[in-house]
Structure formats: C-alpha cells, structure tokens
PDB file of C-alpha atoms in Angstrom:
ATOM      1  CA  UNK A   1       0.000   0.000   0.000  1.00  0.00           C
ATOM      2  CA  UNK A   2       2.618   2.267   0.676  1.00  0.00           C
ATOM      3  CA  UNK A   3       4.458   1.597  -2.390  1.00  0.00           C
ATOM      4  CA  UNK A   4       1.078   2.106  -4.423  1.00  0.00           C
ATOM      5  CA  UNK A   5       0.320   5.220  -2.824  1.00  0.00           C
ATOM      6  CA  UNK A   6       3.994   6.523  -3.629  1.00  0.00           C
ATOM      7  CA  UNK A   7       3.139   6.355  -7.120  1.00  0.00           C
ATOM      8  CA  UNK A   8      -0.338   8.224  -6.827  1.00  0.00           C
ATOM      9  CA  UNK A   9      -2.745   5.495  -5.906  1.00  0.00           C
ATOM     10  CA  UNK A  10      -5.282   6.618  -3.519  1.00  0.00           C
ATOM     11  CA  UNK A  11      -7.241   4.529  -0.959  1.00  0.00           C
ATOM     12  CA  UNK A  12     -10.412   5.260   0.932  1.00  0.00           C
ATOM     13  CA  UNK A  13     -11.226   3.687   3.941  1.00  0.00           C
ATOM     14  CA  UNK A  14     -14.586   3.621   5.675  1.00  0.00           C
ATOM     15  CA  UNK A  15     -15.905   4.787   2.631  1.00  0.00           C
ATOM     16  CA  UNK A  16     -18.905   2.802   1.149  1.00  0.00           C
ATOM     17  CA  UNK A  17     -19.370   2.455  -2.246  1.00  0.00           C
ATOM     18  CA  UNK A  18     -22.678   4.012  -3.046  1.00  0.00           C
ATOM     19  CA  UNK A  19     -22.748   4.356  -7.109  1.00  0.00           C
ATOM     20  CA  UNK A  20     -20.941   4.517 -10.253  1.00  0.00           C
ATOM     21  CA  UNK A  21     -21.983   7.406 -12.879  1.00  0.00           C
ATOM     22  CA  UNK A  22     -21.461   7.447 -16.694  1.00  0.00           C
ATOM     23  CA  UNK A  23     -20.888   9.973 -19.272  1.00  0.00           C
ATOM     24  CA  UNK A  24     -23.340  10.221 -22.407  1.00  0.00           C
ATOM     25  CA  UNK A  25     -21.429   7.802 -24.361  1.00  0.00           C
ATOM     26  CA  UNK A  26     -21.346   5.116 -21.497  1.00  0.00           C
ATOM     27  CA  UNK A  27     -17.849   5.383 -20.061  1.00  0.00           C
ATOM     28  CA  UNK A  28     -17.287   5.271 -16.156  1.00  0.00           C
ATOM     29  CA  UNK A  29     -17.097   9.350 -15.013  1.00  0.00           C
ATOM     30  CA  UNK A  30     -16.949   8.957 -11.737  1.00  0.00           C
ATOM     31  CA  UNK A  31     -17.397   6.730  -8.274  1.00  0.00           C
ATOM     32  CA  UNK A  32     -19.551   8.135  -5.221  1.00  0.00           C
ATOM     33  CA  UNK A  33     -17.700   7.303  -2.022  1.00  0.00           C
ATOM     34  CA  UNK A  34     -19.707   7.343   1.554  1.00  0.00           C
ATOM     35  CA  UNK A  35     -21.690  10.456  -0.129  1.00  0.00           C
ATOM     36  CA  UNK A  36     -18.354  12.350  -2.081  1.00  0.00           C
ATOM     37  CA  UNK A  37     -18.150  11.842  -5.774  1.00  0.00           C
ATOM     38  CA  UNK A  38     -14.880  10.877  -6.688  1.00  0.00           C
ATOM     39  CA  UNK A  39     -13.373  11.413  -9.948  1.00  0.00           C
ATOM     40  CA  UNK A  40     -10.248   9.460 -11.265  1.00  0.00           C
ATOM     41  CA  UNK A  41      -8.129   8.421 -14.381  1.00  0.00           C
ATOM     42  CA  UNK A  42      -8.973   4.757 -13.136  1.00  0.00           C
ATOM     43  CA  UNK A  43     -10.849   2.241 -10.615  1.00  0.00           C
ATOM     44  CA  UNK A  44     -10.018  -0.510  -9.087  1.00  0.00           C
ATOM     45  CA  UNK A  45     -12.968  -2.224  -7.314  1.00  0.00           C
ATOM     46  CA  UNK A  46     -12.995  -5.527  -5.232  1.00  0.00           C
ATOM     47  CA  UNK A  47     -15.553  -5.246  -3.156  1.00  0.00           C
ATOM     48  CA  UNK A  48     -15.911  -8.870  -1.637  1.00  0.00           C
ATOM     49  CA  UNK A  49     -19.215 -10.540  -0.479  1.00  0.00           C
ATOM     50  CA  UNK A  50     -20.054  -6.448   0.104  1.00  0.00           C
ATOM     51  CA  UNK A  51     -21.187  -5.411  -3.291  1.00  0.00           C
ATOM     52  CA  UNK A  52     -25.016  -6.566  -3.599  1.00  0.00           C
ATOM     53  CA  UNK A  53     -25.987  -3.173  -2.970  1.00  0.00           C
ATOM     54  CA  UNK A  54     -24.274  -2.026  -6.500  1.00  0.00           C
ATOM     55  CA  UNK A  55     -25.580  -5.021  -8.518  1.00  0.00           C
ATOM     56  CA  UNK A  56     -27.748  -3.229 -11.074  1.00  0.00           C
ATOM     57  CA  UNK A  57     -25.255  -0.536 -11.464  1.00  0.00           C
ATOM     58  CA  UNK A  58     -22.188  -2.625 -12.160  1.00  0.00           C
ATOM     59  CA  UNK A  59     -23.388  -5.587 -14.138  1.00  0.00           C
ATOM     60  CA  UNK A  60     -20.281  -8.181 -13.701  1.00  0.00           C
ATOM     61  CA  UNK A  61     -21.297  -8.367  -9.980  1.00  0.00           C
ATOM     62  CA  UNK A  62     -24.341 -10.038 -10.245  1.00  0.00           C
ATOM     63  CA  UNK A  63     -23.485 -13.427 -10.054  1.00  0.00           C
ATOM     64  CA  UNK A  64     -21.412 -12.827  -6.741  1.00  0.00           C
ATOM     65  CA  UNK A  65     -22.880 -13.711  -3.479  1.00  0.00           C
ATOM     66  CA  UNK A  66     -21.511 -14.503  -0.119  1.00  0.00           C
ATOM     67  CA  UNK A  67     -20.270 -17.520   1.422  1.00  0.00           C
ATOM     68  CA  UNK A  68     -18.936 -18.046   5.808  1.00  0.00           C
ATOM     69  CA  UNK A  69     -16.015 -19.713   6.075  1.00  0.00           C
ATOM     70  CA  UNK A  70     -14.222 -20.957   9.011  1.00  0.00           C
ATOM     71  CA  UNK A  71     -10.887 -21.549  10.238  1.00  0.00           C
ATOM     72  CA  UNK A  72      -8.596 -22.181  12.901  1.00  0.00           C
ATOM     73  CA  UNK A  73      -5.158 -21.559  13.847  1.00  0.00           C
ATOM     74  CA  UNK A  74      -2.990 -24.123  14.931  1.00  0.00           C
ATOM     75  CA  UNK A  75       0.843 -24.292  16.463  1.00  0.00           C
ATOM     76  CA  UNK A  76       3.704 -25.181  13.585  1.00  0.00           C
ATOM     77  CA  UNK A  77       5.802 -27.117  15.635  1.00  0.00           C
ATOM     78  CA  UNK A  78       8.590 -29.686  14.157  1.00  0.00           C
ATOM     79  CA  UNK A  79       7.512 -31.247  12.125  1.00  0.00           C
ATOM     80  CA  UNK A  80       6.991 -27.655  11.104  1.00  0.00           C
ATOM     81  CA  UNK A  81       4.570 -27.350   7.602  1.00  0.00           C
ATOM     82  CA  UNK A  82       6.472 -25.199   4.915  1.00  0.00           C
ATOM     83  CA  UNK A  83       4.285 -25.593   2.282  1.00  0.00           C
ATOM     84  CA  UNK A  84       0.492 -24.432   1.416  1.00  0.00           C
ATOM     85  CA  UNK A  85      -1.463 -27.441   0.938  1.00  0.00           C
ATOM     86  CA  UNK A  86      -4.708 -27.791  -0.622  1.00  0.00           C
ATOM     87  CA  UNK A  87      -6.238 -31.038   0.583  1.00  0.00           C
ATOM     88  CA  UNK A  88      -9.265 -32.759  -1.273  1.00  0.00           C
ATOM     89  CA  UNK A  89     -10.689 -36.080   0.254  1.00  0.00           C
ATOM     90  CA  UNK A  90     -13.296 -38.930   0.293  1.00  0.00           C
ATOM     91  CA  UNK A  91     -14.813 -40.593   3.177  1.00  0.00           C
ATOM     92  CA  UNK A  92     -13.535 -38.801   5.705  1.00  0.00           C
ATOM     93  CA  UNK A  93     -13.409 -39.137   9.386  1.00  0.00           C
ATOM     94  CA  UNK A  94     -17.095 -38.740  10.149  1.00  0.00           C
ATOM     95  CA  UNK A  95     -20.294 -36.977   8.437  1.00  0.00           C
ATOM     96  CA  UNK A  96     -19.087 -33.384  10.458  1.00  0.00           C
ATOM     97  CA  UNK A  97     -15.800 -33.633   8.896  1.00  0.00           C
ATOM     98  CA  UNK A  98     -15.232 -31.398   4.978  1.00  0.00           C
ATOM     99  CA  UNK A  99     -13.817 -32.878   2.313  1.00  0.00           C
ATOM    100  CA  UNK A 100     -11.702 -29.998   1.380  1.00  0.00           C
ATOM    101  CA  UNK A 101      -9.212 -28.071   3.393  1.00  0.00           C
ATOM    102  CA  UNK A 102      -6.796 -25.215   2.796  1.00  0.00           C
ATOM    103  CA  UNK A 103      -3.625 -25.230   5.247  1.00  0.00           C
ATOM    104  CA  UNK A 104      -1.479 -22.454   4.884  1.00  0.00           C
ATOM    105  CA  UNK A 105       1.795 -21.975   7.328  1.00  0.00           C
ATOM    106  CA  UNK A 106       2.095 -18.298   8.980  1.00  0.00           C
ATOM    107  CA  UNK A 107       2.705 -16.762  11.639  1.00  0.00           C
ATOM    108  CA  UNK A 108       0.779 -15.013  14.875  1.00  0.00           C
ATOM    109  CA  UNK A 109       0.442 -11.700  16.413  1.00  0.00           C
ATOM    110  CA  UNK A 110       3.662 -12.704  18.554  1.00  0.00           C
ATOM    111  CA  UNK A 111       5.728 -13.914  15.604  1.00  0.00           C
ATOM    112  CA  UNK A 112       5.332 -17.550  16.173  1.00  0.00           C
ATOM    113  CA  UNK A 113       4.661 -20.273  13.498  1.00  0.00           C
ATOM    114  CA  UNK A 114       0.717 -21.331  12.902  1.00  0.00           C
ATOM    115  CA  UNK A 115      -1.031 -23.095  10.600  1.00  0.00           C
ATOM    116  CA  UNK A 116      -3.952 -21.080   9.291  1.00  0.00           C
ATOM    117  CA  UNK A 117      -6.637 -24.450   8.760  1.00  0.00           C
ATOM    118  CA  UNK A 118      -9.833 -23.174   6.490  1.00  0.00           C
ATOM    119  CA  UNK A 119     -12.606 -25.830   5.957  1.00  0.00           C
ATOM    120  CA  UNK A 120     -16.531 -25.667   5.934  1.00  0.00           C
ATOM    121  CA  UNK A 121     -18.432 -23.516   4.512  1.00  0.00           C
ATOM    122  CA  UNK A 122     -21.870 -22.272   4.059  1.00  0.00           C
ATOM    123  CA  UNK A 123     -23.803 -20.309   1.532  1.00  0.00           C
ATOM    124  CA  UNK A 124     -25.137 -17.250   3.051  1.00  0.00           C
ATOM    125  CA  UNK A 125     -26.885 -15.406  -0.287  1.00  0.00           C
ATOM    126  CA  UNK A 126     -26.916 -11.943  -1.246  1.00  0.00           C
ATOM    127  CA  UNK A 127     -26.787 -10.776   2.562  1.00  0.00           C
ATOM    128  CA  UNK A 128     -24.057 -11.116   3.712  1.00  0.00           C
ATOM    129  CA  UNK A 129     -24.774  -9.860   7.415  1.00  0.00           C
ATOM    130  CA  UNK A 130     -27.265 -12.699   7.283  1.00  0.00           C
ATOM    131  CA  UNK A 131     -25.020 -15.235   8.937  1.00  0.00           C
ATOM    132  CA  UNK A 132     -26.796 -17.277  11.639  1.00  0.00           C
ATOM    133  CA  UNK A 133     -25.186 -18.095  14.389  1.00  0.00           C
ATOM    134  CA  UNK A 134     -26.460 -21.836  14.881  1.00  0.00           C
ATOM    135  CA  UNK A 135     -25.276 -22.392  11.449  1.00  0.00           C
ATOM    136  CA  UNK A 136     -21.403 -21.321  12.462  1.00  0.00           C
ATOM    137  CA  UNK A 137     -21.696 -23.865  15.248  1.00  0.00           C
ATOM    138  CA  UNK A 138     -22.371 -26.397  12.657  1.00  0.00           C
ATOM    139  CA  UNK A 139     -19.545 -25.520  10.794  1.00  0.00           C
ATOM    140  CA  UNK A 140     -17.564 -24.944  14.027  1.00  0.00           C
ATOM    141  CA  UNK A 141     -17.746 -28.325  14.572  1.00  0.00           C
ATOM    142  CA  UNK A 142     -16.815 -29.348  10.771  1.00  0.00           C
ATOM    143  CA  UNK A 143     -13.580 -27.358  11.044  1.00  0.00           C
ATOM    144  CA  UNK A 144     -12.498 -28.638  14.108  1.00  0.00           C
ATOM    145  CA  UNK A 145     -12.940 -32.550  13.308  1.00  0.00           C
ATOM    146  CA  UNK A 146     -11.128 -31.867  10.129  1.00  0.00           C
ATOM    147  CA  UNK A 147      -8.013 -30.359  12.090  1.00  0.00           C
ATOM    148  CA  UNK A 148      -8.134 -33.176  14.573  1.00  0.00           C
ATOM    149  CA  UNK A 149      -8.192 -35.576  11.808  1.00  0.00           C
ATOM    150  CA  UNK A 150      -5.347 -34.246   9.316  1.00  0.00           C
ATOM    151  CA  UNK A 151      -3.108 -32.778  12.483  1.00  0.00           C
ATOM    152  CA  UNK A 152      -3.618 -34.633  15.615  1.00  0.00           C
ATOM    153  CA  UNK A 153      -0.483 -33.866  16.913  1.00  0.00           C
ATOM    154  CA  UNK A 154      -0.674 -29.661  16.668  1.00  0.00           C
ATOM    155  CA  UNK A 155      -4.419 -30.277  18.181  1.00  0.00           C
ATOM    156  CA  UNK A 156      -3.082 -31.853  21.159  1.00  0.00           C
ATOM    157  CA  UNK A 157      -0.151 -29.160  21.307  1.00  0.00           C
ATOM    158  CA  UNK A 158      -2.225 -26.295  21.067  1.00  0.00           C
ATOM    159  CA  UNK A 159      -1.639 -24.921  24.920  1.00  0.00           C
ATOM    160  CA  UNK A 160      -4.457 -22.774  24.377  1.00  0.00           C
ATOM    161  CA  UNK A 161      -6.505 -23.995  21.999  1.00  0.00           C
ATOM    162  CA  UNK A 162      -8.341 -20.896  20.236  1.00  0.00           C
ATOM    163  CA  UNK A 163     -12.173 -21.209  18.711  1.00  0.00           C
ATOM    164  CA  UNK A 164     -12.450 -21.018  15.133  1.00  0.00           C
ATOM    165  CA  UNK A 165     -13.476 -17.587  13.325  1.00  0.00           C
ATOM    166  CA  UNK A 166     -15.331 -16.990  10.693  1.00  0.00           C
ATOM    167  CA  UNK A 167     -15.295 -14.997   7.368  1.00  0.00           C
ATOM    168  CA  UNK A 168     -17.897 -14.333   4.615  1.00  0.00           C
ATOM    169  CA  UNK A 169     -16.559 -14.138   1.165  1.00  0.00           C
ATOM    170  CA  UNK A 170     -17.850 -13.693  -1.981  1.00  0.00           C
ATOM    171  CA  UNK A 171     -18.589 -16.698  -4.436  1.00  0.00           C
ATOM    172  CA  UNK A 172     -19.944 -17.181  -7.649  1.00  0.00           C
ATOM    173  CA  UNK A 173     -22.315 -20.242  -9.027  1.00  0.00           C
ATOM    174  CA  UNK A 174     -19.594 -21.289 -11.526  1.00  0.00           C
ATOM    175  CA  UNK A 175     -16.776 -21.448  -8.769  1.00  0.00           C
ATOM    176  CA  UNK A 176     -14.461 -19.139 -10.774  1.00  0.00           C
ATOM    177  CA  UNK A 177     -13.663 -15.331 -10.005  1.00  0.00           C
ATOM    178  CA  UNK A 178     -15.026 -12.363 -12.097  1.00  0.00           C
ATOM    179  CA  UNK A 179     -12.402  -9.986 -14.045  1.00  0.00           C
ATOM    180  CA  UNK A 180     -13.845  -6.700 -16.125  1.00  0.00           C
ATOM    181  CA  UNK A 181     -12.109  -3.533 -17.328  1.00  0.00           C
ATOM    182  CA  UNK A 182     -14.403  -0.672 -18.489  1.00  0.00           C
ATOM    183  CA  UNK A 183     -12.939   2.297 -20.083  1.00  0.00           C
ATOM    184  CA  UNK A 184     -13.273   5.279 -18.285  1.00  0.00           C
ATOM    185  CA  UNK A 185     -14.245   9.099 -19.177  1.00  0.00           C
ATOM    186  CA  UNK A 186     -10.577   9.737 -18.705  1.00  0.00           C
ATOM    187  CA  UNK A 187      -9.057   7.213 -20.830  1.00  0.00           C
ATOM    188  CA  UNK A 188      -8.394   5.028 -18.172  1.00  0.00           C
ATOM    189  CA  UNK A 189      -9.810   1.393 -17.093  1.00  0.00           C
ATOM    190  CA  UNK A 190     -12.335   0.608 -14.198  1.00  0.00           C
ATOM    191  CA  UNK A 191     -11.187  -2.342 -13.152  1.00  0.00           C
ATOM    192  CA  UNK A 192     -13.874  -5.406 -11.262  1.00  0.00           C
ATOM    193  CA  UNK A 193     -12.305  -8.200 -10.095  1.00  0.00           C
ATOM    194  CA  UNK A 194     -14.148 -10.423  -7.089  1.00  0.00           C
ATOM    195  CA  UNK A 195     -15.325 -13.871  -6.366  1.00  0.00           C
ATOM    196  CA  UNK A 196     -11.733 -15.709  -6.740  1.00  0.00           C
ATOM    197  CA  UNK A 197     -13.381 -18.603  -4.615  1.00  0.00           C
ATOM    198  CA  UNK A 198     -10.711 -21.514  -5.679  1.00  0.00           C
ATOM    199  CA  UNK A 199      -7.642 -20.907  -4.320  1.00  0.00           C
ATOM    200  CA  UNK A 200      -7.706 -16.896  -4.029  1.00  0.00           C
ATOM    201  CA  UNK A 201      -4.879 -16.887  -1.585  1.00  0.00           C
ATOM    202  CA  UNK A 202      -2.763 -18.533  -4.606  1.00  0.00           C
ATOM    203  CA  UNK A 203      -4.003 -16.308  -7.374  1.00  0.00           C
ATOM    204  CA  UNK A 204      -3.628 -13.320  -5.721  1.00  0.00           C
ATOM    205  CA  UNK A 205      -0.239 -12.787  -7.464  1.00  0.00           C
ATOM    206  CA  UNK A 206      -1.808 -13.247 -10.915  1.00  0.00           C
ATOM    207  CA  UNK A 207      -5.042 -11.289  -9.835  1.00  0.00           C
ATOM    208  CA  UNK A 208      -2.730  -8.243  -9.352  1.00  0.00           C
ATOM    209  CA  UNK A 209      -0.881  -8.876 -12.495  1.00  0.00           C
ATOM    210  CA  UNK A 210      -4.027  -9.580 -14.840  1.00  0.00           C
ATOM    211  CA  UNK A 211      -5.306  -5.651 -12.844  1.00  0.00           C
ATOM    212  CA  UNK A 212      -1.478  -4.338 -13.541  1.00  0.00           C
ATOM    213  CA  UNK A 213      -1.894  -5.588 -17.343  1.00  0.00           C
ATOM    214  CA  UNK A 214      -5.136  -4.207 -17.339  1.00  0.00           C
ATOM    215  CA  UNK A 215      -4.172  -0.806 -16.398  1.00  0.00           C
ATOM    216  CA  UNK A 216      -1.391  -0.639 -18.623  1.00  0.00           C
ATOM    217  CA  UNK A 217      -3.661  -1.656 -21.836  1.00  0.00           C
ATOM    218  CA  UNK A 218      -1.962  -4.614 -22.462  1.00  0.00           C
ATOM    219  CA  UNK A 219      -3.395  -8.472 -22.300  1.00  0.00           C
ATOM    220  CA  UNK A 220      -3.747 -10.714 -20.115  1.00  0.00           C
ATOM    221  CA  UNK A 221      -5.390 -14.621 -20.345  1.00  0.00           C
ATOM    222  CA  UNK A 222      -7.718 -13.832 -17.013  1.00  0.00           C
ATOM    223  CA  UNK A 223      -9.062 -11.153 -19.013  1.00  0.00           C
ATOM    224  CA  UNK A 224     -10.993 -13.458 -21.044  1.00  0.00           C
ATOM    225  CA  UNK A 225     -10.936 -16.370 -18.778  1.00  0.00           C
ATOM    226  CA  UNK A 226     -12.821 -14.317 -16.163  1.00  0.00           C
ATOM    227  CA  UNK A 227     -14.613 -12.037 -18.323  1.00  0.00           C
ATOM    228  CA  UNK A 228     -18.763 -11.759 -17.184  1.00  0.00           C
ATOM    229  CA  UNK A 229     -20.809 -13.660 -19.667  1.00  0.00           C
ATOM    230  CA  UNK A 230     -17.985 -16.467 -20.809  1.00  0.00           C
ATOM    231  CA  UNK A 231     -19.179 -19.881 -22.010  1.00  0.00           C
ATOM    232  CA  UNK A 232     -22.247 -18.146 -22.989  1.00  0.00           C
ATOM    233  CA  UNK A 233     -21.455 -18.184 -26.592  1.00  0.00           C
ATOM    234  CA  UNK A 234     -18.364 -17.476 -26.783  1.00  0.00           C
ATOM    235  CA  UNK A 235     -16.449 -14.305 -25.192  1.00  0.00           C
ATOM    236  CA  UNK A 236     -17.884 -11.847 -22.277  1.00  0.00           C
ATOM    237  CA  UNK A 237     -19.162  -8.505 -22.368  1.00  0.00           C
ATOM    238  CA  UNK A 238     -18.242  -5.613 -20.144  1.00  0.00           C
ATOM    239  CA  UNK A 239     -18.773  -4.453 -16.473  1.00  0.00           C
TER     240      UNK A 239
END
C-alpha cells in the first residue's frame, strides 16, 4: 500500500461504495464514495461478499454472493509445515468432517509459526450480514474434526486452543472469479475483479498482475478467462 500510494494510488477507507456514474457515451465518469463523488483516471474495485448493494449498477457483480467460512489456527511445531497445501478427500473421518481443506503456514500476532486451517463452509446469499449463528456452530464443529483428523499432533499441542473464526466471502455459481475492465471518461480502465473462490490466496499474485496488465492496456489470459458472460457463446461482455 505504501508503495502504491507513492506512485499516486489513492485509498479510501470507511468509505462505502454508493454508485458509479457514466458519461453520455457510457464510459465510467466517476465513483460516489460514503456520499463524495470521486473522480479518477482509473478504478479498481474488489468489493468482496459487500457489493449486492451495486448489482444493477455494475453488471459483472451479479453473479457474486456470499459464502462463511471458518478456520482455525494451529501451532507449527517440528515437524513444522512449509508448504500451502490444498487437501481434497473422500470418506472422511465422520459426516461433520469437509472434504476440502486449505492449510497455509504463517505466523501469529507474537511472531510464532501457525497453521492457518480453512474448511466448511456455508452459503449465506446476497446478505451477507445474514449469517446465523447456529449455522457457524455447525460448521464450528466441521472445522475442528477436520483439524483433529489431518493434524492430531498440533491439536493436542495447542496450549491454548483458540475457537475457530469466521469470514464471509464472496462466491460465484460457476466457482471461478469475475475480471472486467471498463474504459473510463478519462481514458483510463475501471477495473472489477471479485469472487476468486478456488484458491484466491494462490491467485492473488496473478489477480494483481491480470489488474497491472489491465491498467497498462496490455493483455492478459484472465481477461478473457474471467470475463462476465464467458461460455455463454463465446467471449464476455463488459462491467
């Protein structure tokens, strides 16, 4: 962030994203931020599970909804995990247990090694806020047989074991992220990209070079791969 706002990129925080206006010939003029219109050579939006409220203004978010996830974190003792894993499996454990799992190695608040264990997951629909809680214990449960199953030994080490949390992210029906770039009034792009629901956290990296190609005018294979409206004939149409 610091880097991006070196080179001129500016951020608002606490600002909610209230509409999008166009010029007479259809190109992006400006963004209205928590009441202030905001004009800019180009947008970047990623709004999350957070953007139902701009679904008829900004077409390519339509099919994005929201989805709780869970997770728990977990000591990395020896034998210490190095590697993200992405773990798919049949006839697990017990009915609570998820087939899936994403492990990823970190590290804590205090600089200590964890393993960040995500599994379970529930669709929540257009409302995101709409989580209910009896549903998280369900899923509670799910993610905590699956870390007792696939690391027995960190379960038992954990001194103080911690309960899971919970996220809501955004998700599409086809399981694969959304990527637009609309030209702006300026000459520049506005940029959608959401609802990387398989494997964001190893995308990321070619998210944000797919937005960088984007910006600069140039290609880039997520362009088309993501584009709103693909497999429907061939090709996608804009944001």
């Amino acid at each position: 962030m610091r880097l991006l706002a070196a080179r001129g990129a500016t951020f608002h925080w606490g600002s909610a994203l209230d509409d999008v206006a166009c010029d007479g010939e259809g190109r992006i003029a400006s963004a209205v931020l928590g009441g202030r219109r905001v004009e800019a050579d180009s947008f970047v939006l990623s709004p999350g599970a957070l953007g139902a409220s701009l679904r008829t203004r900004v077409a390519s978010l339509a099919p994005v909804g929201a989805m709780a996830g869970m997770w728990l974190v977990l000591p990395n003792d020896e034998p210490r995990l190095t590697t993200p894993l992405k773990i798919g499996r049949r006839a697990s454990a017990s009915g609570a247990a998820a087939e899936g799992a994403n492990v990823i190695p970190g590290r804590d608040e205090a600089g200590r090694p964890v393993l960040f264990c995500s599994s379970g997951h529930g669709f929540v629909g257009l409302s995101p806020g709409a989580v209910e809680r009896a549903d998280l214990v369900e899923l509670s449960r799910c993610i905590e047989e699956t870390a007792r199953e696939l690391f027995p030994d960190k379960v038992a080490a954990a001194s103080e074991p911690r309960p899971p949390s919970f996220c809501v992210r955004p998700w599409t029906p086809s399981g694969l992220g959304i990527f637009s770039a609309r030209e702006t009034a300026r000459g520049g792009r506005f940029i959608v990209t959401n609802g990387h629901n398989t494997g964001g956290f190893s995308q990321a990296p070619e998210i944000a070079a797919a937005v960088t190609r984007a910006l600069e005018g140039a290609h880039h294979e997520m362009h088309a791969l993501y584009a709103v409206g693909r497999g429907e004939g061939g090709g996608g149409r804009p944001a």
